[in-house]
Coordinates of C-alpha atoms and ligand atoms in Angstrom, one line a residue:
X20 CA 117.6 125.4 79.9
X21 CA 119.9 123.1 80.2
X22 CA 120.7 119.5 78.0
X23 CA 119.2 116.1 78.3
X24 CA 122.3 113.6 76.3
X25 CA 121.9 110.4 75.4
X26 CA 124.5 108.2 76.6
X27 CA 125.3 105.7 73.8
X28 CA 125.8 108.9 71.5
X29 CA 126.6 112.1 73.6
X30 CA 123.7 113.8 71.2
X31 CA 121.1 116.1 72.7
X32 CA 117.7 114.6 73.3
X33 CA 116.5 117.5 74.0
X34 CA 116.4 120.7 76.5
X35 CA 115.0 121.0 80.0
X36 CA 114.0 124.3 81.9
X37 CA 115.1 123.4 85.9
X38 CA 112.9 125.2 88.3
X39 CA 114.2 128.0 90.6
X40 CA 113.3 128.2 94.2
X41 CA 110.0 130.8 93.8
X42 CA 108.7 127.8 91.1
X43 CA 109.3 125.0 93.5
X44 CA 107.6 126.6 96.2
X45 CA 104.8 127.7 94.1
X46 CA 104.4 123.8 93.5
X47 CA 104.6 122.9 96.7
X48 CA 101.5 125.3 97.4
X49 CA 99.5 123.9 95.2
X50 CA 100.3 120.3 96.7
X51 CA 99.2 121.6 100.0
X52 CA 96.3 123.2 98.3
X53 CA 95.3 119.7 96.4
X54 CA 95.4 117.6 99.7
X55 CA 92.4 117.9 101.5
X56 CA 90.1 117.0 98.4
X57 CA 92.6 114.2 97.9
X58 CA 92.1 112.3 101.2
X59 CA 88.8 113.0 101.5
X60 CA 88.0 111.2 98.2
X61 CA 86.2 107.9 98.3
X62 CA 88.6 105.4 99.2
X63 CA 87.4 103.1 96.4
X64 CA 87.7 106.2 94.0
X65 CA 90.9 106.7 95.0
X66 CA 92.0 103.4 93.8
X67 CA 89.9 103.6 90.9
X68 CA 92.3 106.4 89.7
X69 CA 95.3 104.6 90.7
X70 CA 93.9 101.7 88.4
X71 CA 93.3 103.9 86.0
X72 CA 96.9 105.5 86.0
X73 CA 98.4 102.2 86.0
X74 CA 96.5 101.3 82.7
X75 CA 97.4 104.5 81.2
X76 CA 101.1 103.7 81.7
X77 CA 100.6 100.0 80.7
X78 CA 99.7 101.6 77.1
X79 CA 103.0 103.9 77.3
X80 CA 105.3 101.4 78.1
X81 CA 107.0 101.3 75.1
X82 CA 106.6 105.6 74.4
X83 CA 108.8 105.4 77.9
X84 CA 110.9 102.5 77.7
X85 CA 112.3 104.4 74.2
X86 CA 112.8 107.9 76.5
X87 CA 114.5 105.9 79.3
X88 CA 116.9 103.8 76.0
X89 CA 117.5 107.6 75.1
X90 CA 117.9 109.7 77.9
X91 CA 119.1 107.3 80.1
X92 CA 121.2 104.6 78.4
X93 CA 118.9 101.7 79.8
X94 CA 119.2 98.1 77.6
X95 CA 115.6 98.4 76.3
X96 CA 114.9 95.3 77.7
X97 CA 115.1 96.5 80.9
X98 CA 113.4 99.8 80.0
X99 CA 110.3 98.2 79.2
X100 CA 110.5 96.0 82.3
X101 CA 111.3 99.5 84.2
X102 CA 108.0 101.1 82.6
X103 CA 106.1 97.9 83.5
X104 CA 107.2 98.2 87.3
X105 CA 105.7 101.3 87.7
X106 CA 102.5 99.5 86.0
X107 CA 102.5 97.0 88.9
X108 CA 103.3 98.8 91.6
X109 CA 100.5 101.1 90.6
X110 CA 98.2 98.4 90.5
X111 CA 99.6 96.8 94.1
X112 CA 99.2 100.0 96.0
X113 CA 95.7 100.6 94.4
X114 CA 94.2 98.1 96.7
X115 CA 95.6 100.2 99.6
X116 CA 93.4 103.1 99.8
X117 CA 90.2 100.5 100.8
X118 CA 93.0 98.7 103.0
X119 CA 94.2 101.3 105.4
X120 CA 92.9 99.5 108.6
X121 CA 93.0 100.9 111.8
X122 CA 92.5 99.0 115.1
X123 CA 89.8 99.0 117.8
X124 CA 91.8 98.1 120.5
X125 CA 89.8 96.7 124.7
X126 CA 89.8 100.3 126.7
X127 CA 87.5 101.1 129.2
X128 CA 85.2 103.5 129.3
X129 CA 84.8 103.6 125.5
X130 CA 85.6 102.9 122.4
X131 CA 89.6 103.7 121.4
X132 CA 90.5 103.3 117.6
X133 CA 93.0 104.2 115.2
X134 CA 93.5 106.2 111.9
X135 CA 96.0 105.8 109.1
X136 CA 96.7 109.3 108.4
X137 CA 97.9 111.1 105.6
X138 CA 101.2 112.8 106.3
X139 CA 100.7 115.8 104.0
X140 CA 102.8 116.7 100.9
X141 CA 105.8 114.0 100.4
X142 CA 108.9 115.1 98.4
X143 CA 110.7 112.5 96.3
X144 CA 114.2 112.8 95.2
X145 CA 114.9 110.3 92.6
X146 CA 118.6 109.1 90.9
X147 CA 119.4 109.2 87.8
X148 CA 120.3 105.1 87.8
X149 CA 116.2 104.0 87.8
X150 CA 114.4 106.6 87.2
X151 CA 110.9 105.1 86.7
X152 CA 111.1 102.2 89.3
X153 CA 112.3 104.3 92.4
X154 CA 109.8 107.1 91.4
X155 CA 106.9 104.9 91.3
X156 CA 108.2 103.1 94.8
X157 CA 107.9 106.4 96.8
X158 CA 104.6 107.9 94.9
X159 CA 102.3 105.1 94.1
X160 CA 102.1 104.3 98.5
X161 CA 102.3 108.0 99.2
X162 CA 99.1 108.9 96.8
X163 CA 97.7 105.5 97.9
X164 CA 98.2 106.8 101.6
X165 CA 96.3 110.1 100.5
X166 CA 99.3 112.0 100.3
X167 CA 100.5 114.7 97.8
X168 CA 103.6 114.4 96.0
X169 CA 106.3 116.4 94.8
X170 CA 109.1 114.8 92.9
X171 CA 112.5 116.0 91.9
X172 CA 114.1 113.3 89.1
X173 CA 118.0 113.5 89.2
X174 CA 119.0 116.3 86.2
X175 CA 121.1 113.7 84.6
X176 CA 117.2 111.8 83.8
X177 CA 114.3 113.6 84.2
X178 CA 112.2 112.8 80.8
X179 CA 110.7 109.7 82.1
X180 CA 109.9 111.1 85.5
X181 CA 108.0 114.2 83.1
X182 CA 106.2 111.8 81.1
X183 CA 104.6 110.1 83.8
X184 CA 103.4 113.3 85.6
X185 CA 101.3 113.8 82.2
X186 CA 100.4 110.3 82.2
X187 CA 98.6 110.6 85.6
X188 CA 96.5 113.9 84.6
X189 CA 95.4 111.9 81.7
X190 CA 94.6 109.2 84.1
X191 CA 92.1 111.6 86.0
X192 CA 94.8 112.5 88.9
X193 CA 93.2 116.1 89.9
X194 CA 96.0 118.9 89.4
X195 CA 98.6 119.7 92.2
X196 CA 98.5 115.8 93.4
X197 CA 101.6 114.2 91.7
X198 CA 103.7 117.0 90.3
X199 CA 107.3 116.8 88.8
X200 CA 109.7 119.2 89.5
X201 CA 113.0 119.0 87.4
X202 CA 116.0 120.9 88.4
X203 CA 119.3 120.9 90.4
X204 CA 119.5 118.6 93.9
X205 CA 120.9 121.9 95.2
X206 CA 118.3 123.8 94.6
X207 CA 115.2 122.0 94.4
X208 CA 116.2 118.9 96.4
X209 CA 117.4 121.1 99.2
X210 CA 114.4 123.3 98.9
X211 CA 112.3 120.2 99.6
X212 CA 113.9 119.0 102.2
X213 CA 114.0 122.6 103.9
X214 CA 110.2 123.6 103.1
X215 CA 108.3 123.1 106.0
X216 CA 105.1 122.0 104.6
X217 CA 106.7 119.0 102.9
X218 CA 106.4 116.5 105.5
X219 CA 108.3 113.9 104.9
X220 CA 111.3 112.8 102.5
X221 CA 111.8 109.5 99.9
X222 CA 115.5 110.0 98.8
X223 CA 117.2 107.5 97.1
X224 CA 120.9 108.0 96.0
X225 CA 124.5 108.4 97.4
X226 CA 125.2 107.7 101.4
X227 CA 126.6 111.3 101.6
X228 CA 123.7 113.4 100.5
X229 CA 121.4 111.2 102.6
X230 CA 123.2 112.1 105.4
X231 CA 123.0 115.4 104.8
X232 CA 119.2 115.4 103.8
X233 CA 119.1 113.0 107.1
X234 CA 120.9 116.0 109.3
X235 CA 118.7 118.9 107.4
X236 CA 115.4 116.7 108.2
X237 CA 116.5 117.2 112.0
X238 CA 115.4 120.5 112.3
X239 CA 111.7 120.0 112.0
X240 CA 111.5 116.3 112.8
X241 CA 110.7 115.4 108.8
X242 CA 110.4 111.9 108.6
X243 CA 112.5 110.3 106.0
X244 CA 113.0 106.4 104.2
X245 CA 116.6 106.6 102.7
X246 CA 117.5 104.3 100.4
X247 CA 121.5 104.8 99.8
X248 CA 124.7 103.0 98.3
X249 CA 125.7 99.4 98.7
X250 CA 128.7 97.3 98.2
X251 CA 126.7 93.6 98.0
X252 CA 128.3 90.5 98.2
X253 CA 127.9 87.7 96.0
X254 CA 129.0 84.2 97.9
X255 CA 129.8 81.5 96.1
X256 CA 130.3 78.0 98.8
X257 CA 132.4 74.8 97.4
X258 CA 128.9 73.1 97.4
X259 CA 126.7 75.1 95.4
X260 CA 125.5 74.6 91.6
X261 CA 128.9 76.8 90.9
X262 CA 128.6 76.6 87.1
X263 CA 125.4 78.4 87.9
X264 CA 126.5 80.9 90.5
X265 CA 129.2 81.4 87.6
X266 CA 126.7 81.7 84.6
X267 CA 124.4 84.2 87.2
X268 CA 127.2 86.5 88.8
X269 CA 127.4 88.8 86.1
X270 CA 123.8 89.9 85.5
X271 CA 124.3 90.4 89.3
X272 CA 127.1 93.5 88.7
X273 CA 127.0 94.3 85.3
X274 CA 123.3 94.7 85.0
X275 CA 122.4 98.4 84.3
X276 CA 126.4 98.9 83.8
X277 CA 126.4 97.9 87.2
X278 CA 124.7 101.3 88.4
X279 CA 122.7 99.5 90.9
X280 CA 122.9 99.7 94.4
X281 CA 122.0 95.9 94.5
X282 CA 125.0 95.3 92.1
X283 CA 126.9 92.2 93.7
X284 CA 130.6 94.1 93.4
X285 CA 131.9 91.7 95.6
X286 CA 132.2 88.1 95.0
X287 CA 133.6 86.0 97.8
X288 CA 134.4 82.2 96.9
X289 CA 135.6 79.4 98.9
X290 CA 139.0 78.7 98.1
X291 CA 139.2 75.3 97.0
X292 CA 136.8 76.3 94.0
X293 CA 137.9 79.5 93.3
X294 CA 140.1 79.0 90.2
X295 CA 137.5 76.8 88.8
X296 CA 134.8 79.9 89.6
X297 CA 137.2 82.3 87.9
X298 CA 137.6 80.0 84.8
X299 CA 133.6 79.6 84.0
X300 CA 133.2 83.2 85.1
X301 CA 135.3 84.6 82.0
X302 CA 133.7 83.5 79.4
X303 CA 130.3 84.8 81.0
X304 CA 131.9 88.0 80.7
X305 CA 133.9 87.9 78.2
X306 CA 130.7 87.4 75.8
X307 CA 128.1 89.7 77.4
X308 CA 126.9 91.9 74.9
X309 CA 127.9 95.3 75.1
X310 CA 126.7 98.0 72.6
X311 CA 123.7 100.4 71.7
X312 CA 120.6 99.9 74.2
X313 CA 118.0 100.5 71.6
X314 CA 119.4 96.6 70.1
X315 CA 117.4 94.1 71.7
X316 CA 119.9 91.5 71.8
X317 CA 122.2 93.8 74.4
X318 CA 123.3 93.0 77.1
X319 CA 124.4 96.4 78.5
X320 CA 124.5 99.5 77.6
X321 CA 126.7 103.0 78.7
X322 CA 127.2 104.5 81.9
X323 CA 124.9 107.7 82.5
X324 CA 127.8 110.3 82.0
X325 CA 131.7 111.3 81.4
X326 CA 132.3 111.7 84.9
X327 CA 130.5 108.7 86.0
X328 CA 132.7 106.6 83.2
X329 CA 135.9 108.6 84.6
X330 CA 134.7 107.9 88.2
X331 CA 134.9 104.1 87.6
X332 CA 137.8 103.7 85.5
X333 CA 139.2 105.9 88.5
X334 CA 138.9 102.6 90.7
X335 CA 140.7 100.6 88.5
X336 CA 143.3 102.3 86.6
X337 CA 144.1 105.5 88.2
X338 CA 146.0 104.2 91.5
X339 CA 143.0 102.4 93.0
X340 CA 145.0 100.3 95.3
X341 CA 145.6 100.8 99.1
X342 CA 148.9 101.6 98.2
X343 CA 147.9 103.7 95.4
X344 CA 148.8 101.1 92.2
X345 CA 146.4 100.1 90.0
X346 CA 144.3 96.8 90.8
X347 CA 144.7 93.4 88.9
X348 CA 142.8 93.0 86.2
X349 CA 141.7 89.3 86.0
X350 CA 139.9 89.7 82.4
X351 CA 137.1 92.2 81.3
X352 CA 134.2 92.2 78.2
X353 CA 134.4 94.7 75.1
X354 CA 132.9 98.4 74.9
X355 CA 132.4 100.0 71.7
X356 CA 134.7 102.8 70.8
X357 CA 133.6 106.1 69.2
X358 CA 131.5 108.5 71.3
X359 CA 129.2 107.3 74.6
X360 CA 130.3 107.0 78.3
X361 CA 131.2 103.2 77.6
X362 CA 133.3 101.2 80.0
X363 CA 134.1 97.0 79.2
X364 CA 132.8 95.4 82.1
X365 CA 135.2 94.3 84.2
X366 CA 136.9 91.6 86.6
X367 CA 139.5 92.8 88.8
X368 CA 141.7 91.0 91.8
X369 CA 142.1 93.4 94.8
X370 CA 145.3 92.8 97.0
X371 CA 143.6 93.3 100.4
X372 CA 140.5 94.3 101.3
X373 CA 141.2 97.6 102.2
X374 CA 141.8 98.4 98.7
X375 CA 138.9 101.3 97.5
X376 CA 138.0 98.7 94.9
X377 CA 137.0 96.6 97.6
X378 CA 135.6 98.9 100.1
X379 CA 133.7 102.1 98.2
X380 CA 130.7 101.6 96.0
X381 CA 131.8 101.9 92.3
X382 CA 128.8 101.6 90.7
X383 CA 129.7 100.7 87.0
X384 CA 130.5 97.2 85.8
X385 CA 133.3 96.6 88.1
X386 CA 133.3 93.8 90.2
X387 CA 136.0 92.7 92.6
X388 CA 136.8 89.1 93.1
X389 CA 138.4 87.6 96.4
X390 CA 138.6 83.7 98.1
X391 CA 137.5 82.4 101.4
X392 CA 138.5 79.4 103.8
X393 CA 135.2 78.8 105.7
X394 CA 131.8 79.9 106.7
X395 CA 132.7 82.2 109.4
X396 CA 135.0 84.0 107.3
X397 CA 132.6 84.8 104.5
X398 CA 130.4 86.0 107.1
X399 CA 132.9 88.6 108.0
X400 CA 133.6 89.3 105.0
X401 CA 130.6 90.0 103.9
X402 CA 130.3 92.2 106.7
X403 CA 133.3 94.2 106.8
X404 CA 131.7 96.9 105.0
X405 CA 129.8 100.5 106.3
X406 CA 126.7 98.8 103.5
X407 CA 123.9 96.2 104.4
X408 CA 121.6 96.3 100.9
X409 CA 122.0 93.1 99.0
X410 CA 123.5 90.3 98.7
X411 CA 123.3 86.4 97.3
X412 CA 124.0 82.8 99.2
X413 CA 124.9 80.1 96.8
X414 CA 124.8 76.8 98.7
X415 CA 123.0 73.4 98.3
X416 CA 123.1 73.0 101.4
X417 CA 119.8 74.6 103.7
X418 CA 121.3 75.1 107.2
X419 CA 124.4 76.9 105.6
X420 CA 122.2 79.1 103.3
X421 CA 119.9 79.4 106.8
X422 CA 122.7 80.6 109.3
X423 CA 124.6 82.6 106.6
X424 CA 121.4 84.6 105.5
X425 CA 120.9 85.1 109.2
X426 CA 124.5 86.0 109.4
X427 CA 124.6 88.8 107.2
X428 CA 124.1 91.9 108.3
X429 CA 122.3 93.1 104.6
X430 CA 118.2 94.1 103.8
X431 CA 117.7 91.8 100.6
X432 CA 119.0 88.2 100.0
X433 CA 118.7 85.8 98.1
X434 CA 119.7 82.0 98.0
X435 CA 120.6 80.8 94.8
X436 CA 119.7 83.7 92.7
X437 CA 120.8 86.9 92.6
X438 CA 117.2 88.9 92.4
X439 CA 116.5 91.8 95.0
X440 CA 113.6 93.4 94.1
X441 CA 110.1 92.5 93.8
X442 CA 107.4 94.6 94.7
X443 CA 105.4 92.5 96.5
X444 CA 108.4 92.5 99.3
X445 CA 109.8 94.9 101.6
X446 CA 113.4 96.4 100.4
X447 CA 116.0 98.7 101.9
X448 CA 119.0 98.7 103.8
X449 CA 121.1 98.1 107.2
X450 CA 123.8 100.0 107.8
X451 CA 124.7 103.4 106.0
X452 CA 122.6 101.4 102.7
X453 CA 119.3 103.4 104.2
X454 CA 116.7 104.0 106.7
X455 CA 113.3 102.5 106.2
X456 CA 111.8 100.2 104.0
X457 CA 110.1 100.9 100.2
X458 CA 107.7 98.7 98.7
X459 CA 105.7 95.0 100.1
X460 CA 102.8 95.4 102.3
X461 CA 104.3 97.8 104.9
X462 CA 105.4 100.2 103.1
X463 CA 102.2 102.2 103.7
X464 CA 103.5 102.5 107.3
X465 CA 106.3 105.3 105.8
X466 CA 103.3 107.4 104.5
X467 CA 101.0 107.2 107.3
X468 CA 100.5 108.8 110.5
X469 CA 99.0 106.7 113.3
X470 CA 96.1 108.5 115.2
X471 CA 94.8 107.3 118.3
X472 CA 91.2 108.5 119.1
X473 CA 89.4 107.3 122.2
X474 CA 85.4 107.9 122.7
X475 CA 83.7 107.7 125.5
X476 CA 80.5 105.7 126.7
X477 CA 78.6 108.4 129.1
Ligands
NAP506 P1 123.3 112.0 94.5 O1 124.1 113.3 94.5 O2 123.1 111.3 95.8 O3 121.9 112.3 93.7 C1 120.7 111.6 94.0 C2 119.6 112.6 93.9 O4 119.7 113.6 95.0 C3 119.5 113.4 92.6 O5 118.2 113.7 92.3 C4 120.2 114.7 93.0 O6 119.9 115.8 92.2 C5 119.7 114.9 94.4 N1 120.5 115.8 95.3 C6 121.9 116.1 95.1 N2 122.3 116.9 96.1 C7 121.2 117.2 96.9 C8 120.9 117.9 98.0 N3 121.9 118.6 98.6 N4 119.7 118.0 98.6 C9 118.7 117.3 98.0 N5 118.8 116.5 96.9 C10 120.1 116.5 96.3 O7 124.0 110.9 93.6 P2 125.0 111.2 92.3 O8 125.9 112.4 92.6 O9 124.1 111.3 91.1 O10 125.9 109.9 92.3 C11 127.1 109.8 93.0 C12 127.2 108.4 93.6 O11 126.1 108.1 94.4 C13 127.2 107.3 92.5 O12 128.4 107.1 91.9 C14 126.8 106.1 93.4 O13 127.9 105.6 94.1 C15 125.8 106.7 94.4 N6 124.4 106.5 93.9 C16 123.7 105.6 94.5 C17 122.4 105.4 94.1 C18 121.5 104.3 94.8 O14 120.5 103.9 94.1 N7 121.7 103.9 96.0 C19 121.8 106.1 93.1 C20 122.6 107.1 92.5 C21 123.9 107.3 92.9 P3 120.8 116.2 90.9 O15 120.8 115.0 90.0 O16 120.2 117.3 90.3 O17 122.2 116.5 91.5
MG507 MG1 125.7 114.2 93.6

């Protein structure tokens, strides 16, 4: 067994048993076992239940919103928003199963079609920064698909990820077809990635172990979607609405204590309004609510663990420069004292932009400010990094916001707003941010197999 802490306290929630490799592979078995029923259920039946497991969760959503508050440190705002995503996404992908259309394509001699296949069982390896969300991305397609699913939540957060395997056998899911499987990422992550009837991987968390899973997944040709790290940048042109861009940049960073991969941790500003930018920017900071999630009137909460809080104060205090100083602080919020991983969000002013600040993905609320002259040096700015997730334009002028949105090299934009994610729309990453795309109307393509079958005439 080992403990489940809430954040804002550092007191148990409670005790979790992680799975050793004969348990994991036991579950995989019986996600082999449950497939063939599984795809050859109705398709209309098959969304039926996916309905139906949406509706169950929609009258959870506060039941996990309070698990993700307490096991996870989320603002209970956006805990309830989190439980409601896996609602909707639910209830998006269950008009896939009666969707999955093929083509009949001119041959002759025949008739040639094509199948959307099922891949098989699908592993998901979930992080411990949105636990419900980036579950329900990777299983709601992949049962839609007529796929099995196997999911390992990070160990730092696996109660909500538990909670909604029961929620689908009350919802009529037949056993062995969405199981959770809690333990270590080096034991039952890498046993999932290694097993060879799990046939493809979801993984979403750091750039390094996704290169590793990427490697591992060589061996047998697994097909993978990675969804990694980012380092977004927020740019801010003379000409934009900058009280807004101001008023907006710090949900952008600081939501979720800035543990997002979408955080906008960079902000780039044209020069001529920078000091202006930085002098609306403070008190947006300065007065963002930070303090115990369960409040409704937070604005953020902790960060997930000790070493996560040391991790990030790493960047700014403990020699985070190029050289090896620490970096400018420009201004930062408050953070209770007392026990919890809290860290103030915070403002800082890196030198160059070699500095690690700059350049490595903090994820906490840390966000590094720097000035630009012109277009084409925002741009390359906003390029100079190994990421390509997120980013936001804020211009009132369209051609700008057109060439710089084609300019930069990133998965998810937006122009004058700082929202990434809506699950209607395809997101993932250039770059080292990912392979793949997750969610919008193609993401079915990442769970399907394309089969080719030609008939003939005589
Ligand atoms: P991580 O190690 O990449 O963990 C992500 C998931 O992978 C967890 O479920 C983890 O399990 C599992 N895992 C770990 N090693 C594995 C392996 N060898 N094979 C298969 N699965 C494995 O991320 P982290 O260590 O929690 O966070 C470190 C940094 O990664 C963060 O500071 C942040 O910069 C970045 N990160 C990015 C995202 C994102 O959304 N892009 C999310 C999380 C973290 P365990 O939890 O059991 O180790
Ligand atoms: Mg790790």
């Amino acid at each position: 067994m080992y403990q489940v802490l809430d954040p804002a306290t550092e007191e148990v929630v409670t005790e979790v048993e992680p799975l050793d490799l004969g348990q994991v592979d036991a579950a995989v078995a019986r996600a082999v076992a449950a497939g063939p029923a599984w795809r050859a259920l109705a398709p209309a039946d098959r969304a039926r239940l996916l309905r139906r497991f949406a509706a169950v969760v929609d009258a959870h959503v506060d039941e996990l919103a309070e698990l993700e508050v307490r096991g996870a440190g989320h603002t209970v705002g956006n805990a309830r928003w989190e439980a409601g995503n896996v609602r909707d996404v639910l209830d998006y992908y269950a008009a896939a199963p009666e969707r999955l259309f093929g083509r009949q394509i001119p041959v002759a001699g025949g008739m040639d079609v094509t199948f959307r296949e099922p891949l098989g069982v699908v592993g998901i390896i979930v992080p411990w920064n949105f636990p419900m969300p980036i579950a329900g991305w990777g299983f709601a397609p992949a049962l839609a698909a007529g796929n099995t699913v196997v999911l390992k939540p990070a160990e730092l957060t696996p109660l909500t990820a538990l909670r909604l395997a029961e929620l689908g056998r009350e919802a009529g899911l037949p056993p062995g077809v969405f199981t959770v499987l809690p333990g270590k990422g080096s034991v039952v992550g890498e046993r999932l990635v290694t097993h060879e009837q799990v046939r493809k991987i979801v993984f979403t968390g750091s750039t390094e172990v996704g290169t590793h899973i990427l490697r591992q997944a060589a061996d047998q040709v697994k097909r993978v979607t990675l969804e990694l790290g980012g380092k977004s940048a927020n740019i801010v042109f003379a000409d934009a609405d900058v009280e807004r861009a101001a008023a907006n940049a710090p949900a952008g960073v600081f939501d979720n204590a800035g543990q997002d991969c979408c955080a906008r941790s960079r902000i780039l500003v044209e020069r001529t309004v920078y000091d202006r930018f930085l002098e609306l920017l403070e008190p947006a900071v300065t007065g963002l609510r930070v303090g115990s999630p369960a409040k409704p009137d937070v604005d953020m909460g902790p960060l997930i663990s000790a070493g996560q809080r040391d991790r990030v104060r790493g960047f700014v205090e403990g020699g985070a420069d190029a050289g090896g100083a620490p970096v400018d602080v420009a201004f930062r919020g408050s953070a209770p004292a007392g026990p919890g991983f809290w860290y103030p969000p915070t403002v800082v002013l890196p030198r160059s932009t070699a500095d690690p600040v700059w350049r490595e993905e903090v994820f906490g609320p840390v966000v590094a400010v720097l000035p630009f002259d012109d277009e084409a040096e925002a741009v390359a700015l906003a390029n100079d990094t190994e990421y390509g997730l997120s980013g936001s334009i804020w211009t009132r002028d369209l051609g700008r916001a057109l060439r710089v949105a084609r300019g930069v090299e990133s998965g998810n934009l937006s122009v004058n707003s700082n929202a990434s994610v809506r699950y209607s729309t395809p997101f993932g990453g250039f770059k080292r941010s990912g392979l793949g795309r997750e969610l919008g109307p193609d993401a079915l393509d990442a769970f399907t197999e394309v089969k080719n079958v030609f008939f003939a005439d005589d």
